[in-house]
Coordinates of C-alpha atoms in Angstrom, one line a residue:
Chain A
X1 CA 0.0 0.0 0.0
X2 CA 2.8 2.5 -0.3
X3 CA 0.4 4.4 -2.9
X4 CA -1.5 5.7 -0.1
X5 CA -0.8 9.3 0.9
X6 CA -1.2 8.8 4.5
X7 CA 0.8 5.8 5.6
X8 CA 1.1 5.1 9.1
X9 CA 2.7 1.6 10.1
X10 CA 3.0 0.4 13.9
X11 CA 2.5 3.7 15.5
X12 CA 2.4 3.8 19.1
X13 CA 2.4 6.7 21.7
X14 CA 3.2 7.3 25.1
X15 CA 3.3 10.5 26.9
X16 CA 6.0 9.8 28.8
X17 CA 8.0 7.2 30.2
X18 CA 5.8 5.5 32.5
X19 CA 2.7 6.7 31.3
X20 CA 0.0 4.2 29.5
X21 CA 0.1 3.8 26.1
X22 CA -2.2 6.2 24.7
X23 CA -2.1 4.5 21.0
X24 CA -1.0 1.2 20.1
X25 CA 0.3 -0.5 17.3
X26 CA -2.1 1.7 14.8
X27 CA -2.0 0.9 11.1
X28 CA -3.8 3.0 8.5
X29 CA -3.4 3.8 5.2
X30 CA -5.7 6.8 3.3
X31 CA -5.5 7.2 -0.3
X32 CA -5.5 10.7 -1.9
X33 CA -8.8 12.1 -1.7
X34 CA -10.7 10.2 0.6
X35 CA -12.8 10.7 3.3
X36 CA -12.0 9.0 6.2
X37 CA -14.0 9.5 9.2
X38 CA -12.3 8.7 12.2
X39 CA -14.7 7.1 15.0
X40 CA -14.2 7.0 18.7
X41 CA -15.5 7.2 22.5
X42 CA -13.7 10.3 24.1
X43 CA -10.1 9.4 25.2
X44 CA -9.1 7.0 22.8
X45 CA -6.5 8.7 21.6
X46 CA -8.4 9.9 18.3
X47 CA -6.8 13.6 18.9
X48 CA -3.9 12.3 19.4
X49 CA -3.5 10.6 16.3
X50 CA -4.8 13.9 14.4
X51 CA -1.8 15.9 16.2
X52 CA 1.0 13.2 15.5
X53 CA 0.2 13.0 11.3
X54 CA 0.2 17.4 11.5
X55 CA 3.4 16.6 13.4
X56 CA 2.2 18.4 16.5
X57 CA 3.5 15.4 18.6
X58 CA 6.2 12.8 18.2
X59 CA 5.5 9.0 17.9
X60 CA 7.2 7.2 20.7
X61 CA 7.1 4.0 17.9
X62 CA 6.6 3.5 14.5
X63 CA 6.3 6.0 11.5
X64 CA 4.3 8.1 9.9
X65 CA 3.9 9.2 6.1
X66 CA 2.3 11.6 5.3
X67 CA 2.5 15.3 3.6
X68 CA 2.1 18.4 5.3
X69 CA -1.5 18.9 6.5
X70 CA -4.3 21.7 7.1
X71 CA -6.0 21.4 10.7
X72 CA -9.2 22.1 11.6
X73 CA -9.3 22.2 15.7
X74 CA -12.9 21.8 17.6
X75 CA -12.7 25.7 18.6
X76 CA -12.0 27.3 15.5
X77 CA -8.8 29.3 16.9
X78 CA -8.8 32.3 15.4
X79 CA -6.8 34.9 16.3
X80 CA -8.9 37.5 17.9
X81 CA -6.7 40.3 16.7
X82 CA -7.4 39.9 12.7
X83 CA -10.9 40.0 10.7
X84 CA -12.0 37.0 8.8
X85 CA -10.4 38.2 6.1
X86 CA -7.1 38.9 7.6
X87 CA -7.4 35.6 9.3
X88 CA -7.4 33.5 5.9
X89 CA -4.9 36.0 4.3
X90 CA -2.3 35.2 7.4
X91 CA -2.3 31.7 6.1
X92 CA -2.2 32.8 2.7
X93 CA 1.0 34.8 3.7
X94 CA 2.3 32.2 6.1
X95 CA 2.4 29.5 3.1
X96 CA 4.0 32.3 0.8
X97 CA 1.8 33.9 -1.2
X98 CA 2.2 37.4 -2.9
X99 CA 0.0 40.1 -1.4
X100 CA -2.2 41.0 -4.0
X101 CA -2.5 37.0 -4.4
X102 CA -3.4 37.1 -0.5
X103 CA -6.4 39.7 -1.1
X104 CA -8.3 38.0 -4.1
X105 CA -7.8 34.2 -2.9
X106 CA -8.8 35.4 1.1
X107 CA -12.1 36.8 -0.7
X108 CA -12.4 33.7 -3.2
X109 CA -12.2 31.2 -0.1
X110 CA -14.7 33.2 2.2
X111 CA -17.1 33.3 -1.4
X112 CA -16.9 29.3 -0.9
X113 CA -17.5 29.3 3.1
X114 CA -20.5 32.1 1.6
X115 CA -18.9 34.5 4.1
X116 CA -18.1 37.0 2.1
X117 CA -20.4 39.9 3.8
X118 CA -18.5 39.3 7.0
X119 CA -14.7 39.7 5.6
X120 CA -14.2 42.8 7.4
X121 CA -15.6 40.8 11.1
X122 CA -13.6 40.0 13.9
X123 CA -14.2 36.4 15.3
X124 CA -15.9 38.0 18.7
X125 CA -18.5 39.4 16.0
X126 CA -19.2 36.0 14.3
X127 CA -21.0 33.2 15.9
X128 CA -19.5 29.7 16.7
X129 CA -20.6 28.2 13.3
X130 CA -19.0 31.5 10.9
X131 CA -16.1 31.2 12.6
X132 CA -15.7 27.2 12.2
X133 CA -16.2 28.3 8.3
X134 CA -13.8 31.2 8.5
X135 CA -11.4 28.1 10.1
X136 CA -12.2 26.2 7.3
X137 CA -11.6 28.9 4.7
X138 CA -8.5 29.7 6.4
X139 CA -7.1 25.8 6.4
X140 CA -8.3 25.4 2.5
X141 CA -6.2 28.8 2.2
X142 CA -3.2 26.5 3.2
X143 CA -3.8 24.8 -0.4
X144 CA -2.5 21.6 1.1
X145 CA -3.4 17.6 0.1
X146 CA -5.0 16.5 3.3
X147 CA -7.3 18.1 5.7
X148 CA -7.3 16.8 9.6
X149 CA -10.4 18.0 11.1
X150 CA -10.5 17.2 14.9
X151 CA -14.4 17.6 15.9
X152 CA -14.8 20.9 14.0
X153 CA -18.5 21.1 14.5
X154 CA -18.8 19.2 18.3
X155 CA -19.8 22.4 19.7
X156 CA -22.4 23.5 17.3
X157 CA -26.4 23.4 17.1
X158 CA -27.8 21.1 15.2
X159 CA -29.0 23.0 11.9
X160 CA -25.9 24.6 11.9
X161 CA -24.0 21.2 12.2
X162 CA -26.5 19.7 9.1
X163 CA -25.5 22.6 7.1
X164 CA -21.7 22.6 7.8
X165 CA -22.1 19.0 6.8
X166 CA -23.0 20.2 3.3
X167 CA -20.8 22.7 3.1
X168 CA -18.1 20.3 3.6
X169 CA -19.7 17.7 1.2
X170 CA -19.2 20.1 -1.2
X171 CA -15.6 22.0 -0.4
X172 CA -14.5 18.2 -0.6
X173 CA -16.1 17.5 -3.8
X174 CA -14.8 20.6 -5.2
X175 CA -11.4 20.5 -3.9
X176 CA -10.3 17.2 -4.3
X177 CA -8.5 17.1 -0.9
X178 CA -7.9 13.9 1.6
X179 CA -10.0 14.6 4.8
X180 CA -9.7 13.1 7.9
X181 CA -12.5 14.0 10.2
X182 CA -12.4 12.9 13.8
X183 CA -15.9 12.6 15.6
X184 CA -17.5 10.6 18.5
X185 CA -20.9 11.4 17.0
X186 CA -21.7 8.0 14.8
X187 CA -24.5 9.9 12.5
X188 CA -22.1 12.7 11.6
X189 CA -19.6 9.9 10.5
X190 CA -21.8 7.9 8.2
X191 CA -23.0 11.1 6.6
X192 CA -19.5 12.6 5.8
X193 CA -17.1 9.6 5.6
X194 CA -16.2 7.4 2.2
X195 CA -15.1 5.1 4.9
X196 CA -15.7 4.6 8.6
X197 CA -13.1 3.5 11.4
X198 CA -13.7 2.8 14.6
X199 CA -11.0 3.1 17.1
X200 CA -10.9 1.4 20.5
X201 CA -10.0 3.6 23.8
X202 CA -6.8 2.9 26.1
X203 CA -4.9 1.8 24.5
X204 CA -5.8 3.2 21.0
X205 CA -6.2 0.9 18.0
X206 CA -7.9 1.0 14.9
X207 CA -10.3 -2.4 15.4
X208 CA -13.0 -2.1 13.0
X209 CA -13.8 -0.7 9.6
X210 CA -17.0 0.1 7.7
X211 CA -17.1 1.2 3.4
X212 CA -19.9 3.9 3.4
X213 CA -21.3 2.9 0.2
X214 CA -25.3 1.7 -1.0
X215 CA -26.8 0.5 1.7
X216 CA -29.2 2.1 4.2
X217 CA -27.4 5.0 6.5
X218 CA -29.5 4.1 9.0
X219 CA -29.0 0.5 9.5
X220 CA -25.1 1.3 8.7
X221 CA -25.7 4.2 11.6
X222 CA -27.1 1.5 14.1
X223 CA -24.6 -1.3 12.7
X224 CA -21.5 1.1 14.2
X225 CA -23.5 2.4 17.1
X226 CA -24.2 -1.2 18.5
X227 CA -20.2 -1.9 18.0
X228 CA -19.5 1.5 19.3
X229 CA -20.9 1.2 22.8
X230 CA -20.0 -2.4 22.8
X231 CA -16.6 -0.9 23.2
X232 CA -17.3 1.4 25.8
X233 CA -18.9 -1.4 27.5
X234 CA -15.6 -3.1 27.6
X235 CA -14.2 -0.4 30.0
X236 CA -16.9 -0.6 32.2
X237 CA -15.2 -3.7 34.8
Chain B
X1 CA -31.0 8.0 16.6
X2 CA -34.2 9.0 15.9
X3 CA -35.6 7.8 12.7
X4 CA -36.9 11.7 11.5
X5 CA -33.0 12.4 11.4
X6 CA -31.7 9.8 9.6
X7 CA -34.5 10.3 6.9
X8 CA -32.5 13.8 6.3
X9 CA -29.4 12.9 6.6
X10 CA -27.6 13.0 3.0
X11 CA -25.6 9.9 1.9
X12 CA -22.2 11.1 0.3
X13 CA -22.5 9.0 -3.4
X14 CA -25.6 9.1 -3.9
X15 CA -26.9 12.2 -2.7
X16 CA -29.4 13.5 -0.1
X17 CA -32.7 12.1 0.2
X18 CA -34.4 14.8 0.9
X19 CA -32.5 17.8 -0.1
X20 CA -33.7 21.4 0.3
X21 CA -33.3 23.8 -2.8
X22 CA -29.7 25.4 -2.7
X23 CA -31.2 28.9 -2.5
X24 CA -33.1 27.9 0.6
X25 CA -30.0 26.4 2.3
X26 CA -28.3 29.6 2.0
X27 CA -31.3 31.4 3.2
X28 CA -31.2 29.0 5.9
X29 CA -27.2 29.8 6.7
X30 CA -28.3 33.4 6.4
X31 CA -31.3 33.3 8.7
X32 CA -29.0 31.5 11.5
X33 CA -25.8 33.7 10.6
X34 CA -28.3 36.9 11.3
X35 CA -29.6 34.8 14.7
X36 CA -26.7 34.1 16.2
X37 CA -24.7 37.1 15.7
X38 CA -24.3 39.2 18.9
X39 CA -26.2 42.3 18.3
X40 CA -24.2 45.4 18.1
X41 CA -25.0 47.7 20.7
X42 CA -24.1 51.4 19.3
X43 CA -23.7 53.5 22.8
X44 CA -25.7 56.4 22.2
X45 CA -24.6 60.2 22.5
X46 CA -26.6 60.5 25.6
X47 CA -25.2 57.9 27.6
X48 CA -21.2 59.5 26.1
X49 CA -22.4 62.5 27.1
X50 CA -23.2 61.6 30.8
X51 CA -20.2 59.4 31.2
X52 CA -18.0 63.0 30.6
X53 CA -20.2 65.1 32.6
X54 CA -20.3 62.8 35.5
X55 CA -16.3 63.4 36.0
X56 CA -17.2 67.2 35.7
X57 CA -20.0 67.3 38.6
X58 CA -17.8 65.3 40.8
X59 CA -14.8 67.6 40.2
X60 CA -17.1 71.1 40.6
X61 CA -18.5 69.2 43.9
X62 CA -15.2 68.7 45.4
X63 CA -14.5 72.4 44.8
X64 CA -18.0 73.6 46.1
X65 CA -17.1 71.5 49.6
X66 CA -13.5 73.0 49.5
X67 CA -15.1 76.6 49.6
X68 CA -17.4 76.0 51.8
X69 CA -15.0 74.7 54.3
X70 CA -12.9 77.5 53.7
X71 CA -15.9 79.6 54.6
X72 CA -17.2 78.0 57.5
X73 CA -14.1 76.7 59.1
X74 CA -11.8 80.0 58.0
X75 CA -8.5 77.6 57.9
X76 CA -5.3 80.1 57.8
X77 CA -4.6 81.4 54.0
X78 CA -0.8 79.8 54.5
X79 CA -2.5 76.4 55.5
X80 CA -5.3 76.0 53.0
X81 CA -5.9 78.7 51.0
X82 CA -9.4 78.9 49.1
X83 CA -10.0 78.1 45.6
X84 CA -10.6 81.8 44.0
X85 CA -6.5 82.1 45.7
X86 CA -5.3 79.4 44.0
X87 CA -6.9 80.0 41.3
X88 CA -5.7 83.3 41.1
X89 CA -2.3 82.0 42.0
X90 CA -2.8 79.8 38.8
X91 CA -3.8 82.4 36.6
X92 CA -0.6 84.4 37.2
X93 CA 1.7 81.4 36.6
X94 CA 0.1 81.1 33.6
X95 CA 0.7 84.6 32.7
X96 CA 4.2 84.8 33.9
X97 CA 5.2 81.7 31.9
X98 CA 6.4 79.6 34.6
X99 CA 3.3 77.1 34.2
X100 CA 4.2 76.4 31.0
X101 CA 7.8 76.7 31.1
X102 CA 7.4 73.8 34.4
X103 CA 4.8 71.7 32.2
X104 CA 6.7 71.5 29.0
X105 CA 10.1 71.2 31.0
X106 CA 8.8 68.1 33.1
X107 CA 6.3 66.8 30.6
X108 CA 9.6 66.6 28.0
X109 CA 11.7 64.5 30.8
X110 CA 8.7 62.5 31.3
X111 CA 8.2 61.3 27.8
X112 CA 11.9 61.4 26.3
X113 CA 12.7 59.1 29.8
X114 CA 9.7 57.0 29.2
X115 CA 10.7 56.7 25.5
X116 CA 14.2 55.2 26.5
X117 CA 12.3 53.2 29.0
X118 CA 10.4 51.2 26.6
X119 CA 13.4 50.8 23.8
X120 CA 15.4 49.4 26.5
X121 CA 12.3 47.4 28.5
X122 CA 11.1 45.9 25.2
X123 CA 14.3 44.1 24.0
X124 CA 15.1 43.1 27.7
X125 CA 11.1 41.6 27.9
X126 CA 11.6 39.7 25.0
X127 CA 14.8 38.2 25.6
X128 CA 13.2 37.5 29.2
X129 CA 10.3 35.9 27.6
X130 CA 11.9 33.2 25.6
X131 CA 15.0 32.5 27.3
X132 CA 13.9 30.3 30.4
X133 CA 17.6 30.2 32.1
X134 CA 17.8 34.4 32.2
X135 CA 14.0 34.7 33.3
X136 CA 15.1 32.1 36.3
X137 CA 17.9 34.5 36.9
X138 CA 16.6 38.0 36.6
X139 CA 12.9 37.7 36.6
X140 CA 12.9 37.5 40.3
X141 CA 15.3 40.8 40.3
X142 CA 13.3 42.4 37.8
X143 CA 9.3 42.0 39.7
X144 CA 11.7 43.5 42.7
X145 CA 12.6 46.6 41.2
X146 CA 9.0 47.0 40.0
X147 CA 8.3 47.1 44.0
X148 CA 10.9 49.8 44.6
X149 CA 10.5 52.9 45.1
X150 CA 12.5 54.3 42.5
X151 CA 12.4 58.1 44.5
X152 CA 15.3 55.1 46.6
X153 CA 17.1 55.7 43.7
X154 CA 17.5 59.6 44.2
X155 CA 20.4 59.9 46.5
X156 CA 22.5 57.3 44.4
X157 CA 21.7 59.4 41.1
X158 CA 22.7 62.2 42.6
X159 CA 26.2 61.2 43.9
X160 CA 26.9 59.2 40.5
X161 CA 25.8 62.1 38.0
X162 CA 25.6 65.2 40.0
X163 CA 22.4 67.4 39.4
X164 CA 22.1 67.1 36.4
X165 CA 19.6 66.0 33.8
X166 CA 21.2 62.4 34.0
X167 CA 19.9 62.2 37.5
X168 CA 16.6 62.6 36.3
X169 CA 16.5 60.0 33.7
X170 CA 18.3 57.8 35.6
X171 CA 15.4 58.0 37.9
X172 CA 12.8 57.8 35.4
X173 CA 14.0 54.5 33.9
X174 CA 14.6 52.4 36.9
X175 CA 10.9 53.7 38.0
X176 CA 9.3 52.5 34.2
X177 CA 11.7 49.8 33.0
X178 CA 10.3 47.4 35.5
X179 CA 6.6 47.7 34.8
X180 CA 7.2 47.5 30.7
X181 CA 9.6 44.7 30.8
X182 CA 6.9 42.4 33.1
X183 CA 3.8 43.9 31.5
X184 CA 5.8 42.1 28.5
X185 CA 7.1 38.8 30.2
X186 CA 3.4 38.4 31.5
X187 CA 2.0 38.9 28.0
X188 CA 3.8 36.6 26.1
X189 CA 3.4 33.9 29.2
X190 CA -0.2 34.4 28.3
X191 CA -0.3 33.8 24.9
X192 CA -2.5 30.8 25.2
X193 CA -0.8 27.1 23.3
X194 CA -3.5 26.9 21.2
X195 CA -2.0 29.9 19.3
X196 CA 1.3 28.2 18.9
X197 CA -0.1 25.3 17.4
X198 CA -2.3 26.8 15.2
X199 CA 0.9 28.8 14.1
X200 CA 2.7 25.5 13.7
X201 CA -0.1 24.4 11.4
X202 CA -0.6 27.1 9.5
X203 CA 3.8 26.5 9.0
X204 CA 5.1 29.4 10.6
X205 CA 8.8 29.6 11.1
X206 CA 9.9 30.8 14.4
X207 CA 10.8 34.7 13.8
X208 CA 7.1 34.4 11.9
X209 CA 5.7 32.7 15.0
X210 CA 7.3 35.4 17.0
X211 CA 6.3 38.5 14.9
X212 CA 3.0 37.7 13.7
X213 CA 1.6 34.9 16.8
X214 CA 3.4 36.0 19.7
X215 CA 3.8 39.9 19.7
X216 CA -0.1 40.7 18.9
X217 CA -1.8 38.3 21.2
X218 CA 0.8 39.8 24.1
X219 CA -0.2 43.2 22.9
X220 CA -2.8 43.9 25.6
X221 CA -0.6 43.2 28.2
X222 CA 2.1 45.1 26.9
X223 CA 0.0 48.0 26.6
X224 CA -1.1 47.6 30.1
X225 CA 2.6 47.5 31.4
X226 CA 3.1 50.6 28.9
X227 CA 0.6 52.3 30.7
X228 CA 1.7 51.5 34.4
X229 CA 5.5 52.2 33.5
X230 CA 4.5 56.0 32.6
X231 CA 2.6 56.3 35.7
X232 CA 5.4 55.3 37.1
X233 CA 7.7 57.1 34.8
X234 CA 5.4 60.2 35.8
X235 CA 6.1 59.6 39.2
X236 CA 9.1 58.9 39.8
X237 CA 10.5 62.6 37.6
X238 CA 8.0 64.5 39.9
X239 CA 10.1 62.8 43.1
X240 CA 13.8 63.2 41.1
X241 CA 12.4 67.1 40.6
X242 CA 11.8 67.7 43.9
X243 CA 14.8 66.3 45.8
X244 CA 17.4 67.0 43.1
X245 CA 16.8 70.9 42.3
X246 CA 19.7 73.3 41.2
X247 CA 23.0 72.5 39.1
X248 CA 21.8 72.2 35.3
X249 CA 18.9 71.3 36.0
X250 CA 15.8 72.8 34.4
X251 CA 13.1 74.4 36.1
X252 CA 10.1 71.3 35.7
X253 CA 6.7 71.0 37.9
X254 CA 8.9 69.5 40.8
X255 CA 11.2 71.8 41.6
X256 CA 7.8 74.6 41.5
X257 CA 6.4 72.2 44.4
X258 CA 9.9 72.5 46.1
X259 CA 9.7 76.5 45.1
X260 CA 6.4 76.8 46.8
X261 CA 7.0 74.7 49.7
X262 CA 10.6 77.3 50.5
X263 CA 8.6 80.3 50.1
X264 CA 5.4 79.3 52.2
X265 CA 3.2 79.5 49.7
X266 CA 0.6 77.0 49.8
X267 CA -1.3 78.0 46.8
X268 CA 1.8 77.4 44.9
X269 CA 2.4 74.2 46.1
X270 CA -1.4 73.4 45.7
X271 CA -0.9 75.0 41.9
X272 CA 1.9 72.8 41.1
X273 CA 0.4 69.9 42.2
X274 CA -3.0 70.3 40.1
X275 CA -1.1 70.8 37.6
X276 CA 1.0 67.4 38.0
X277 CA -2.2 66.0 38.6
X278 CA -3.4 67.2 35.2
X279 CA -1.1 66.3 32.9
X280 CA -1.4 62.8 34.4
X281 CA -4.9 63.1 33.8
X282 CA -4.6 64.3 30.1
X283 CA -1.9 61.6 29.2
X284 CA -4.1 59.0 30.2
X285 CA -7.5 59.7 28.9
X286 CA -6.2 60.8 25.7
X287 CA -3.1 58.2 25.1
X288 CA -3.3 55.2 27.3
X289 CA -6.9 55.4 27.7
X290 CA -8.5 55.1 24.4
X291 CA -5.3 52.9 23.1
X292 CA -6.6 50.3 25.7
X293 CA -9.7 50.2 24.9
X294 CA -9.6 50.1 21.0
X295 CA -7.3 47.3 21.6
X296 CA -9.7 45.3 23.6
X297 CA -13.1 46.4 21.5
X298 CA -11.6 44.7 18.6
X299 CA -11.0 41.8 20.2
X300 CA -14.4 41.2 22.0
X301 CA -12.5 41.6 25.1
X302 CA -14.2 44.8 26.7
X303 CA -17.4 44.7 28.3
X304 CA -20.5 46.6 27.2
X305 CA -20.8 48.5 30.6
X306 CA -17.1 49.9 30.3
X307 CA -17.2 51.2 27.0

């Protein structure tokens, strides 16, 4: 499988010497642009994963492939002190671009997120689900391969969740990218992922795998649900 | 999982079920964009206009008590003189030059010292900031000499440089440095890690990290120990005036308080300290003041009762 463009091969993690594993022995390819979503009770490690293929962390074991990578975080982590705008042109300027480049690419990507009447707002102004769309503006503007999303829309209302869904259904589909989208929700994971992976909590491991293809969402939904909590159910003794 | 939500939930390849018109999806978006925006609240001329007059009434009350006590009570002219005496007394400096010769004299020390102050407090904060070894050695020394009371510097100054001008900046920047370096250290301390990884991500190099992460989020604080390091600044000339008078020196709003006090005249010293009062006033509701709060209105950070 060394066609994939994520290749991760016996990764495990520790945070420090003593300390439990936090993720063991993970495999996982993901060819370019897929959509993996990434399933898991909270504390499995699923974060963790996210932050050692952006290379925000260092494997204690095994290796990791993969390009360099957007991130998406669960707050959107703007920086309070820029607009919109200026928050998508930082990235533009941090990955290199000229600055009249910077202006009309900031304006194209918040056009896509159909934020283009806020540009001039700062994130205090904008409400939880503009600025997870500014965030996602801002980590298209990185005009890298993949896309690690961890949670983006955890902390949003439901309609604006359903509609972010879209909106992400259709970035994807327009830009080609290889997402992986971390969630604890199962719904949210059938409706976005290609393919859905269900990781197992202290220690971490990848231990089951579902295509999102034909059949029925909801009996697919219920299918992952059942195994879901019958691995929460494992760490109830 | 309620079965209602699964009905609407849209499978990736082969499209929603039941999908809404693309127009009213972003009607939708729009509806809850308007919704859940906070609403702005534009403070009105009325309520400005009280906030500045409420200063006013407070200030013209403090004056009415003042006469009325000099009325009633009848303290001795060279103890407390009234108002209509100093302000007479205030009126004459004016026209004799000396209150603006003092102002601008002291008001020139004040800024050219704080000036120094921050070229030399900002390099030394950021240095302090990132280096953990020389923050371990000299933070400790540096919160000290914030405590001090840099008038303790006074007698030194004046045996190293004599009285002269030197003394007084001397003074100055051991009063301010303090305050701007820590105002700086605590900034950048504060810069929340989320920052720094999103910096990371976003594949910022270390000097960009620094410049374009780093420096603005620690901007608040900076300003804040900006702002404390003239007060201090402001304070600690009007204590270097007083005690070192004579040599070179010019004639600033200190030595007028030490004039007054030689020749027993109260409404002198009561001048000279309105006035130092005043420009204190002045530099911080029209510098520091509205600096700090632009600042933290456009970053959601001030709170709708203290704009």
């Amino acid at each position: 499988m060394s066609s994939a463009q994520i290749n991760i091969a016996g990764l495990s993690k520790r945070f420090s010497a003593g300390a439990p594993l936090v993720l063991d022995n993970v495999n996982l390819q993901v060819q370019q642009g897929e959509f993996v979503a990434l399933l898991g009770a909270s504390g499995c490690g699923k974060s963790t994963l996210l932050n050692l293929i952006a290379g925000l962390e260092e494997p204690t074991s095994g290796t990791i492939a993969s390009p360099k990578a957007a991130f998406m975080f669960q707050d959107a982590s703007l920086f309070p002190w820029l607009s919109a705008q200026a928050n998508v042109e930082l990235a533009l300027q941090l990955r290199g671009a000229s600055k009249s480049e910077r202006r009309s690419e900031a304006a194209r990507l918040l056009e896509l997120v159909h934020l283009s009447d806020a540009a001039a707002k700062r994130p205090h102004e904008l409400s939880g689900g503009m600025r997870q769309r500014v965030a996602l503006a801002r980590s298209l503007a990185q005009n890298r391969d993949i896309l690690l999303m961890d949670e983006p829309f955890a902390a949003l209302d439901a309609i604006t969740r359903d509609l972010l869904h879209d909106e992400l259904q259709r970035v994807w589909k327009e830009t080609g990218r290889t997402i992986v989208f971390i969630t604890h929700n199962v719904r949210e994971a059938v409706r976005l992922g290609q393919r859905v992976l269900l990781m197992s909590s202290r220690p971490g491991r990848v231990v089951a795998e579902w295509p999102v293809g034909e059949q029925d969402p909801a009996v697919l939904t219920a299918d992952i649900t059942t195994e879901l909590r019958k691995e929460i159910r494992r760490h109830a003794a | 999982m309620q079965p209602e939500s699964t009905l609407t939930k849209a499978e990736p390849s082969s499209g929603p079920l039941t999908k809404l018109p693309a127009e009213d999806d972003r009607a939708l978006e729009k509806g809850l964009d308007n919704l859940q925006q906070e609403a702005r609240v534009q403070s009105s001329w009325k309520s400005s206009i009280t906030k500045a007059l409420l200063p006013v009434a407070a200030l013209v009350a403090v004056i009415y008590l003042w006469q009325m006590y000099v009325w009633i009570v009848r303290p001795r002219p060279d103890q407390l003189p009234g108002p209509a005496d100093v302000f007479g007394t205030l009126g004459s400096l004016w026209q004799n030059g000396d209150a603006v010769e003092t102002v601008l004299t002291s008001l020139q020390r004040g800024v050219v010292g704080f000036i120094i102050a921050v070229l030399i407090a900002t390099p030394l904060g950021l240095v302090l900031a990132q280096s953990r070894v020389l923050r371990g050695a000299f933070g400790p020394l540096i919160s000290g000499l914030q405590v001090l009371p840099s008038v303790a510097w006074v007698p030194a100054a004046v045996i190293w440089f004599g009285l002269s001008d030197a003394t007084v900046y001397f003074v100055v920047l051991m009063g301010a440095i303090p305050s701007i370096t820590n105002g700086l250290i605590a900034g950048v301390d504060h810069v929340p890690d989320q920052h720094r990884r999103v910096g990371h991500v976003l594949g910022a190099s270390r000097w960009q990290l620094a410049i374009r992460i780093i420096l603005p989020a620690a901007l608040p604080s900076y300003v804040a120990g900006l702002k404390q390091g003239w007060a201090f600044s402001w304070r600690s000339l009007m204590a270097a005036e007083i005690i070192a008078t004579g040599g070179t020196l010019g004639f600033g709003l200190g030595a007028l308080l030490d004039q007054g006090r030689q020749f027993s005249s109260m409404a002198t010293v009561i001048s000279a300290i309105l006035l130092i009062l005043f420009i204190g006033i002045v530099v911080e509701l029209l510098i520091f003041g509205p600096l700090e709060r632009r600042l933290l209105r456009r970053r959601g950070l001030l709170v709708g009762g203290s704009q």
